[in-house]
Short mmCIF file of C-alpha atoms and ligand atoms in Angstrom, two decimals:
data_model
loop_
_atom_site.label_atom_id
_atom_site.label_comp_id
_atom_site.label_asym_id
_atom_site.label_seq_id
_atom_site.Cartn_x
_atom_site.Cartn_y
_atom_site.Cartn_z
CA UNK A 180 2.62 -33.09 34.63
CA UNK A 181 -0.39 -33.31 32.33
CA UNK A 182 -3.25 -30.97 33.27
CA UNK A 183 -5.45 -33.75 31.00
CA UNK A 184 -8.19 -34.72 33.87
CA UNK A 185 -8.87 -38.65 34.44
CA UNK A 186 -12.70 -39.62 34.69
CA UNK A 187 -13.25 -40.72 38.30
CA UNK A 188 -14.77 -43.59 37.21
CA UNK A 189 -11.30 -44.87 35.45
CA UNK A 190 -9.27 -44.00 38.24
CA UNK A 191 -11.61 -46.03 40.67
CA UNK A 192 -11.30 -48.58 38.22
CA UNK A 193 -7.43 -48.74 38.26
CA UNK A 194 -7.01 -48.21 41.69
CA UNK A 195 -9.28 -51.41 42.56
CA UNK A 196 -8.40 -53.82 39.58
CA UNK A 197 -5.76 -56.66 40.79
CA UNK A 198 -2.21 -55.68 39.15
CA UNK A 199 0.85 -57.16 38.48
CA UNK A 200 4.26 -55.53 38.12
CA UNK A 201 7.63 -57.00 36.28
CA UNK A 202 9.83 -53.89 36.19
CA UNK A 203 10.67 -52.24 39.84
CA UNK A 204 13.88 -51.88 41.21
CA UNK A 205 13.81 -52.70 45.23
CA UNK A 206 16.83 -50.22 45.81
CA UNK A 207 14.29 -47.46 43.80
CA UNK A 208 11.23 -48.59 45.47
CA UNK A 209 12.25 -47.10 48.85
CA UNK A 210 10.42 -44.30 50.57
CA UNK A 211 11.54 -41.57 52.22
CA UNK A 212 9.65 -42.34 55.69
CA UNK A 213 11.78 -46.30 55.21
CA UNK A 214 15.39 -44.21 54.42
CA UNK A 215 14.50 -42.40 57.73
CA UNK A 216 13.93 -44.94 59.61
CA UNK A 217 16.94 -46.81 58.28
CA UNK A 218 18.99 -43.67 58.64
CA UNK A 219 18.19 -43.95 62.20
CA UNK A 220 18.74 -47.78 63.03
CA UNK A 221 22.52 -47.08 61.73
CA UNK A 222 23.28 -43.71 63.80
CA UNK A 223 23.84 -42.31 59.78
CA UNK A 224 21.65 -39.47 59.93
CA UNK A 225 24.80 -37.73 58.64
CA UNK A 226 23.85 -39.23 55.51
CA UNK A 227 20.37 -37.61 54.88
CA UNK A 228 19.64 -34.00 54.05
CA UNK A 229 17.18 -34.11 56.64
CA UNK A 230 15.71 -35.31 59.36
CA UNK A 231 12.24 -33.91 57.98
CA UNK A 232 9.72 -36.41 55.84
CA UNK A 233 9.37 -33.09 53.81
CA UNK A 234 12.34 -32.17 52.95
CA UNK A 235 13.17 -35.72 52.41
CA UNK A 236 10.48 -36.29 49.85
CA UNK A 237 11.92 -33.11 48.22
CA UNK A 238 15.04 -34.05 47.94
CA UNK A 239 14.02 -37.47 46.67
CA UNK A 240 12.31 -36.05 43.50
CA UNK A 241 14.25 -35.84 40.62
CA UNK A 242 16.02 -33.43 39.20
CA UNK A 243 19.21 -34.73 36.87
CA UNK A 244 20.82 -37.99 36.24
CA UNK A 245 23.80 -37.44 38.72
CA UNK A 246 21.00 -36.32 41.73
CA UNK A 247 19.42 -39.23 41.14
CA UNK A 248 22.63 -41.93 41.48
CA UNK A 249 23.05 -39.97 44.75
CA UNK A 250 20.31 -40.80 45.33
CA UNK A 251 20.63 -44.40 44.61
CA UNK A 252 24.02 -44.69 46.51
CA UNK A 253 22.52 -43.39 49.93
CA UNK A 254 20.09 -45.87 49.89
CA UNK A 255 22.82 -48.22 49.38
CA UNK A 256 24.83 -47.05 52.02
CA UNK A 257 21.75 -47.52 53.98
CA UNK A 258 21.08 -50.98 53.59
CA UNK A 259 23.77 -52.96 55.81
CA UNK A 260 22.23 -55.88 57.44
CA UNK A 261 19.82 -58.69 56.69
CA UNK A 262 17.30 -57.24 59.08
CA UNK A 263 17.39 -53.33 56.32
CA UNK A 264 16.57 -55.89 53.37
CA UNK A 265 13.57 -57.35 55.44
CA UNK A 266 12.68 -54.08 56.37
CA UNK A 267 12.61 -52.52 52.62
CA UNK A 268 11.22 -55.71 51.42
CA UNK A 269 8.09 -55.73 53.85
CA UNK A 270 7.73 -52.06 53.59
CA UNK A 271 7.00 -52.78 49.70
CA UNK A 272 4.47 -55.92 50.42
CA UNK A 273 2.72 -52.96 52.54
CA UNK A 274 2.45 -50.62 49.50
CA UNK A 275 1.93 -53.54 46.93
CA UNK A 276 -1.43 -54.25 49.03
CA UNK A 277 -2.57 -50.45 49.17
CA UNK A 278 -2.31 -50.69 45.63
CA UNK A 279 -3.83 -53.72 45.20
CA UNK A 280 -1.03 -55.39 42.96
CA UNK A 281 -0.57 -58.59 43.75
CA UNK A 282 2.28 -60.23 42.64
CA UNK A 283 5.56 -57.98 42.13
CA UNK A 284 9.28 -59.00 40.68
CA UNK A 285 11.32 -57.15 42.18
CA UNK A 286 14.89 -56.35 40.11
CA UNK A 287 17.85 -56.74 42.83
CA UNK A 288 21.60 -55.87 41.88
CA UNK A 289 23.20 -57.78 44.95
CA UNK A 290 26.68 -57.27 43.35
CA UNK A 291 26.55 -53.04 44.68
CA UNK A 292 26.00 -54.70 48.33
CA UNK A 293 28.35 -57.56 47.90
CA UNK A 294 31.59 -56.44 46.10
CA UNK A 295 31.17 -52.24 44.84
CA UNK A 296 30.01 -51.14 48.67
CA UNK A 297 32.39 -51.90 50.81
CA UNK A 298 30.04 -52.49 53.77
CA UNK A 299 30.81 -56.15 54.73
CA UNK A 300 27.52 -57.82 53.53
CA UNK A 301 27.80 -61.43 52.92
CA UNK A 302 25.25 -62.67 49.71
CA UNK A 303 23.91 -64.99 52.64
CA UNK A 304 22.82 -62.15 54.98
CA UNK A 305 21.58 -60.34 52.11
CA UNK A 306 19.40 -63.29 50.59
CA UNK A 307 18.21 -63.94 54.31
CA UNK A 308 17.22 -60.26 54.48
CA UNK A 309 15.20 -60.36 51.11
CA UNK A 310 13.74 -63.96 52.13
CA UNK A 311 12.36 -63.01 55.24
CA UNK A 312 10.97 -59.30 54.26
CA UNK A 313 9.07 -61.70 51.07
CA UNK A 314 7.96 -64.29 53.13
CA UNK A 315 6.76 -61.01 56.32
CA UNK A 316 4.55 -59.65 53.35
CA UNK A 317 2.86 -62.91 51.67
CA UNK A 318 2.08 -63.63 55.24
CA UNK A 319 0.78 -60.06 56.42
CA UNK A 320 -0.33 -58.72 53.40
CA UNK A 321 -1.06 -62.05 51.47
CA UNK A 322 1.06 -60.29 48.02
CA UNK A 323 3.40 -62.60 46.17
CA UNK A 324 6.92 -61.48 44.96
CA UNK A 325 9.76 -62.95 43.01
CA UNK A 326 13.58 -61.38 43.19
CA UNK A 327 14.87 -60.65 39.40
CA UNK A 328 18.77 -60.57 40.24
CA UNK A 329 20.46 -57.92 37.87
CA UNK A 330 24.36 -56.97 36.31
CA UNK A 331 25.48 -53.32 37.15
CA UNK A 332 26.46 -53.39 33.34
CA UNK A 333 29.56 -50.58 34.01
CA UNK A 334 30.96 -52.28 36.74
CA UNK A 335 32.46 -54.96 34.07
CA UNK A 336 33.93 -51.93 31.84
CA UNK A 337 37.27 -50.02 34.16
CA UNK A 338 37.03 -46.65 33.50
CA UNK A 339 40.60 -46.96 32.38
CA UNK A 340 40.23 -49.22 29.90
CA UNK A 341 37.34 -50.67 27.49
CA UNK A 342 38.26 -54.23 28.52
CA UNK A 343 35.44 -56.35 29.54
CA UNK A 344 35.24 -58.10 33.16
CA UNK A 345 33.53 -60.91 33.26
CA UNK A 346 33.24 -61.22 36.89
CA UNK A 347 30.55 -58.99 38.18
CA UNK A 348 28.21 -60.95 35.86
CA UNK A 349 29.97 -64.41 36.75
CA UNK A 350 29.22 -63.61 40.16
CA UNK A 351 25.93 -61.85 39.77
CA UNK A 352 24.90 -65.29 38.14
CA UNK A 353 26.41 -67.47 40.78
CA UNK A 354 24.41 -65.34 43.38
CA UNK A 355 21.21 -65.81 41.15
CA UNK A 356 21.34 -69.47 40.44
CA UNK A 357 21.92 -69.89 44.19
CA UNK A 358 18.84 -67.85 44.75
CA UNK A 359 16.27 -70.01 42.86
CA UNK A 360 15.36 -71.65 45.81
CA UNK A 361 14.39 -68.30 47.85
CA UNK A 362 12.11 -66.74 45.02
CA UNK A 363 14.68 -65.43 42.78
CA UNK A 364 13.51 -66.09 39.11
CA UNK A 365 15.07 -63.72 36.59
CA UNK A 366 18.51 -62.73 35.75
CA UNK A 367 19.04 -58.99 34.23
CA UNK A 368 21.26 -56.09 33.06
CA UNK A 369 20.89 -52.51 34.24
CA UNK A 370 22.81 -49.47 34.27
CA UNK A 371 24.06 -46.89 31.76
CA UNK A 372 23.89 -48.34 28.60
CA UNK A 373 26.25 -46.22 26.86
CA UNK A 374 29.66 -47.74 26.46
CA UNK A 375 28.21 -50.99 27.61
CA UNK A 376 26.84 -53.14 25.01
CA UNK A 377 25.03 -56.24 25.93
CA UNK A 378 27.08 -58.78 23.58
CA UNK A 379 29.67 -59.16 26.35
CA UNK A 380 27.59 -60.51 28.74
CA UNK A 381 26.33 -63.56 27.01
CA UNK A 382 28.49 -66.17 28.85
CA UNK A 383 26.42 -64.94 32.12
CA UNK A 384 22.81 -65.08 30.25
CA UNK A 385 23.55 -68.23 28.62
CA UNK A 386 24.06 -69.89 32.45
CA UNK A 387 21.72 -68.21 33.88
CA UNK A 388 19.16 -69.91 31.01
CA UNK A 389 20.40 -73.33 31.34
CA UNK A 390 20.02 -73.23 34.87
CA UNK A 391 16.44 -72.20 34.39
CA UNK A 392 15.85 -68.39 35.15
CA UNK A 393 14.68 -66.17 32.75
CA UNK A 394 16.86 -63.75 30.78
CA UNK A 395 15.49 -59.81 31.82
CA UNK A 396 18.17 -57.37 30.26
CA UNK A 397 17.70 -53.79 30.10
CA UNK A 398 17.92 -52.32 26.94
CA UNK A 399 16.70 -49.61 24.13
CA UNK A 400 16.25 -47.02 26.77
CA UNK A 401 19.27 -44.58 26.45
CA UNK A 402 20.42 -46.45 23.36
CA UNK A 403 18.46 -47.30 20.17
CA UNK A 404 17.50 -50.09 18.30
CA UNK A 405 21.13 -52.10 18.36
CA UNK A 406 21.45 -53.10 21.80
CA UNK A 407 17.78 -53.78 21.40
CA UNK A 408 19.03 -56.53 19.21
CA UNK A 409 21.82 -57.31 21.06
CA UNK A 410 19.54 -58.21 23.83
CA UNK A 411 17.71 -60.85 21.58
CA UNK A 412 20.60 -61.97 19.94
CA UNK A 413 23.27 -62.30 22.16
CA UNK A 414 21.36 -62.32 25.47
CA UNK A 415 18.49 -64.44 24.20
CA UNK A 416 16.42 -62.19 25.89
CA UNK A 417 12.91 -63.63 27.22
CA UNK A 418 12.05 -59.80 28.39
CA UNK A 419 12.96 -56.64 27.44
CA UNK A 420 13.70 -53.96 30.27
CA UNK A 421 12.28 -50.83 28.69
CA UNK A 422 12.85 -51.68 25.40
CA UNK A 423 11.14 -48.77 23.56
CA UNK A 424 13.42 -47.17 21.69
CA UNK A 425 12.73 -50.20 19.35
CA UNK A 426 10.15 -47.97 17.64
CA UNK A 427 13.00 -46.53 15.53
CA UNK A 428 13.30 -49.75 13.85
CA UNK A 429 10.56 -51.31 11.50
CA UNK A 430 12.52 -54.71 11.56
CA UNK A 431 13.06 -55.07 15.17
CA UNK A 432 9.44 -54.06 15.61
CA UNK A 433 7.99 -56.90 13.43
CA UNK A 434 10.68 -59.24 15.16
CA UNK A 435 9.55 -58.22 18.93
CA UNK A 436 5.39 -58.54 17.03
CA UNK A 437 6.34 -61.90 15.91
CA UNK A 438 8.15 -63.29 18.65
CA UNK A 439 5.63 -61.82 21.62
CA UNK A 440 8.96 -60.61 23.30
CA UNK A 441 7.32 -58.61 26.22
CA UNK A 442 8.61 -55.51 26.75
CA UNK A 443 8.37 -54.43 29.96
CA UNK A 444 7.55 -49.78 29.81
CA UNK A 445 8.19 -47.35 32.15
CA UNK A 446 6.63 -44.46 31.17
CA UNK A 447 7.34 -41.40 33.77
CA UNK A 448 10.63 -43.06 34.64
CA UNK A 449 11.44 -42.25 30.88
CA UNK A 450 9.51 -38.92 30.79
CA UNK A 451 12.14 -37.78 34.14
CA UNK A 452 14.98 -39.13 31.72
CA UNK A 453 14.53 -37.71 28.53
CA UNK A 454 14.23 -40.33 26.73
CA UNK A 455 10.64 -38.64 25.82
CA UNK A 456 10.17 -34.82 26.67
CA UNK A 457 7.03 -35.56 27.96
CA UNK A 458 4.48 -38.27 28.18
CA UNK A 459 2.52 -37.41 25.35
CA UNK A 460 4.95 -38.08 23.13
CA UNK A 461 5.39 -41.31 24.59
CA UNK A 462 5.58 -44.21 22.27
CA UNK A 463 3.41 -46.93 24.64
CA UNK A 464 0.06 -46.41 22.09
CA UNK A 465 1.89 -47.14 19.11
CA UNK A 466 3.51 -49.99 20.29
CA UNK A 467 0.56 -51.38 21.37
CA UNK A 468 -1.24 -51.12 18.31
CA UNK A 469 1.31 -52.80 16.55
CA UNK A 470 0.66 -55.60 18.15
CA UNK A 471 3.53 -55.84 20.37
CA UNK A 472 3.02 -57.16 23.82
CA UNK A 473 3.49 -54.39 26.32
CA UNK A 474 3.34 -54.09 29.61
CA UNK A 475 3.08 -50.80 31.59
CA UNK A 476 5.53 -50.11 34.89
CA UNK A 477 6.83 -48.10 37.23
CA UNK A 478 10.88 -48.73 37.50
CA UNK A 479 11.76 -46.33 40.69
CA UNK A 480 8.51 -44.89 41.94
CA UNK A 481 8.94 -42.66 44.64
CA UNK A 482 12.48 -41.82 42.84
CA UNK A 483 9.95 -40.62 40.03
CA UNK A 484 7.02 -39.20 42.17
CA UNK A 485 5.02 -41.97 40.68
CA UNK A 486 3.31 -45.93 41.70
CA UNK A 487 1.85 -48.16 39.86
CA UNK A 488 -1.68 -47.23 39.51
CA UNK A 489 -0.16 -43.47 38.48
CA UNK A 490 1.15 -45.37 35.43
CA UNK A 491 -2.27 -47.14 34.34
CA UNK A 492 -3.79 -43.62 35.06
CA UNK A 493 -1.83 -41.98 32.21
CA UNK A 494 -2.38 -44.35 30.06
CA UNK A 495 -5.80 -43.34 30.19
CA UNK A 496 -5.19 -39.82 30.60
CA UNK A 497 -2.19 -39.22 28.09
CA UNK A 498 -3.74 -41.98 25.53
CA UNK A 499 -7.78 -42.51 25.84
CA UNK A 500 -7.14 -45.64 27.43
CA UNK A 501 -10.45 -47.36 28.74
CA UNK A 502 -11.27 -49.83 31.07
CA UNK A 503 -10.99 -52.94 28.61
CA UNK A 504 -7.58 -51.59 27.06
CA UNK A 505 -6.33 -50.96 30.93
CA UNK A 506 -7.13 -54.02 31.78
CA UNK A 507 -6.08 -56.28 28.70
CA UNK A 508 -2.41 -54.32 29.46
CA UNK A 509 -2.82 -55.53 32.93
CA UNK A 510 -3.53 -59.09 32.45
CA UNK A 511 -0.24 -59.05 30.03
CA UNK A 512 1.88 -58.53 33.28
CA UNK A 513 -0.08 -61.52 35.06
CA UNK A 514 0.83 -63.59 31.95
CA UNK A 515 4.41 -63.01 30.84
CA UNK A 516 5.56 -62.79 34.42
CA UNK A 517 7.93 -65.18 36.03
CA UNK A 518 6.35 -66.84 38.31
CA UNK A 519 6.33 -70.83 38.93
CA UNK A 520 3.03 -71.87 36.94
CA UNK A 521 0.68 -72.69 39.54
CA UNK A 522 0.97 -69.55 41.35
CA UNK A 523 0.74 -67.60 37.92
CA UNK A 524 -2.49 -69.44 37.13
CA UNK A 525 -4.23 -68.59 40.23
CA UNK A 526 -3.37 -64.67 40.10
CA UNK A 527 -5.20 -64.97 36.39
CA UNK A 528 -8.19 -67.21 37.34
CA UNK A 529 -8.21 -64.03 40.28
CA UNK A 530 -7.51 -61.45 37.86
CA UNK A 531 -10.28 -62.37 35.28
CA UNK A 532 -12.75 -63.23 37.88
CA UNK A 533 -12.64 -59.58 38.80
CA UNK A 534 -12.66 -58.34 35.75
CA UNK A 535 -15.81 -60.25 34.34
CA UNK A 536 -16.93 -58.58 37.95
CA UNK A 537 -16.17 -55.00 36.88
CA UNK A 538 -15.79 -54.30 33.44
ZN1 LIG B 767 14.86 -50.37 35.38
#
């Protein structure tokens, strides 16, 4: 943590200003108070370290890569029925309007639940689960979210054997396009990228783009430039997930300038992942001032002992960031996001009419 202090008047600033948000993974956006309460619905206490909010929150903050997929498969574990999706789902719309962001996509790998877990969810009960937890916050908390369905990349590589599968991404596609109808508006790639490349997966991107969703791959976070470029090339990426390790090459740099490919930057998530040592050295200011069009995120917050509003804040602390430059990065997210065009054009008209308000 920075010991840099934020002027209060900045902070009051962030915290008010509408926000947007394009890169936050529902499975990572869970809180320890929701796990408990999950824990309990299921009789899995067994699961949990603790039955103390404490202790849980302590055991939630990260510490190494394989503490953290822990982590991330407890929660899984956790999530059985369509009812836990609603739940998670309208626990977020609750913290989306604390925060005042007001529109969120929300990355969702349904294959874990469907086909890696086996837990005996159905894609139905799961897309009724997500449905009605979207549809529970719009109407109580009047925030607007979209589903981005993702690939667990390594689940098409076997351990065994560096053949690719095409069928978690086949499916993962099927699942998406049937989606469309219930919010779902992206189709992505996550996992470790090392040892798998992006290339194989362009029979799923290329039907998930004819069928109309937009193409959301993670990339350059553990790996460089290349699968950067894979991710344009072969993926015909719309988005970027992460995306900043593209600094290390002029080329793709000029190519993401020229093409307004946003890139969609998680900081602290890559500050707890050494991808940076710490945030100073983080690459978000250069990136911006080449022109590139960047958006700022928060990936896994509690996962990362961050939110939203934490991430605008060290922008400003880390970088000098003012008002105008927070909110010019803010309206980016409104802009490049994927939702349907009228809704998009009212969260802007919203947007700018508070910021000619408070600027
Ligand atoms: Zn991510």
């Amino acid at each position: 943590m920075s010991d840099l202090l934020l002027d209060p008047e900045v902070a009051a600033f962030v915290g008010a200003m509408p926000k947007a948000e394009i890169h936050i993974h529902l499975e990572g956006s869970i809180r320890p108070q929701t796990l408990l309460h999950l824990a309990q619905r299921h009789d899995r206490m067994d699961l949990l370290p603790s039955d103390n909010l404490d202790a849980l929150q302590q055991w939630f903050s990260f510490t190494d890569f394989p503490h953290f997929v822990q982590i991330y498969l407890t929660i899984s574990q956790l999530l059985v029925t369509a009812e836990d999706f609603a739940t998670v789902v309208s626990a977020c719309g609750a913290e989306m309007a604390a925060e005042n962001v007001r529109y969120r996509e929300i990355t969702v790998t349904p294959f874990t639940h469907t086909h890696l877990q086996a837990k005996g969810l159905a894609f139905g009960a799961l897309m009724e689960g997500l449905e009605a937890g979207r549809q529970q916050a719009l109407r109580d908390y009047g925030v607007e979210m979209r589903w981005v369905f993702d690939v667990p990349r390594n689940a098409s590589f076997r351990p065994d054997s560096d053949r690719y599968d095409p069928f978690p991404a086949e499916e993962t596609v099927r699942q998406a396009v049937a989606g469309m109808q219930h919010g779902v508006v992206g189709f992505g790639l996550g996992g470790f990228e090392v040892g798998a490349p992006p290339e194989p997966f362009a029979h799923a991107f290329a039907a998930a783009k004819a069928a109309g969703l937009r193409s959301v791959p993670h990339a350059g976070e553990t790996l460089g430039a290349a699968s950067v470029w894979g991710a344009i090339d072969a993926l015909g990426a719309d988005r970027i997930g992460h995306g900043v390790r593209a600094v290390e090459d002029p080329v793709l740099l000029q190519v993401l300038k020229d093409r307004q490919i946003p890139l969609e930057i998680n900081p602290t998530s890559n500050v707890a992942l050494h991808v940076y040592r710490r945030a100073a050295e983080h690459p978000f200011p250069h990136l911006d001032r080449m022109g590139l069009l960047v958006t700022v995120n928060s990936d896994d917050p509690p996962l990362f002992n961050t939110t939203l509003t934490q991430e605008y804040e060290l922008l400003a602390r880390e970088f000098g960031y003012g008002r105008a430059d927070l909110a010019r990065v803010a309206r980016n997210a409104f802009q490049v996001c994927g939702a349907p065009d009228d809704l998009r054009s009212n969260l802007l008209d919203e947007f700018d009419g508070w910021v000619a308000a408070n600027l």
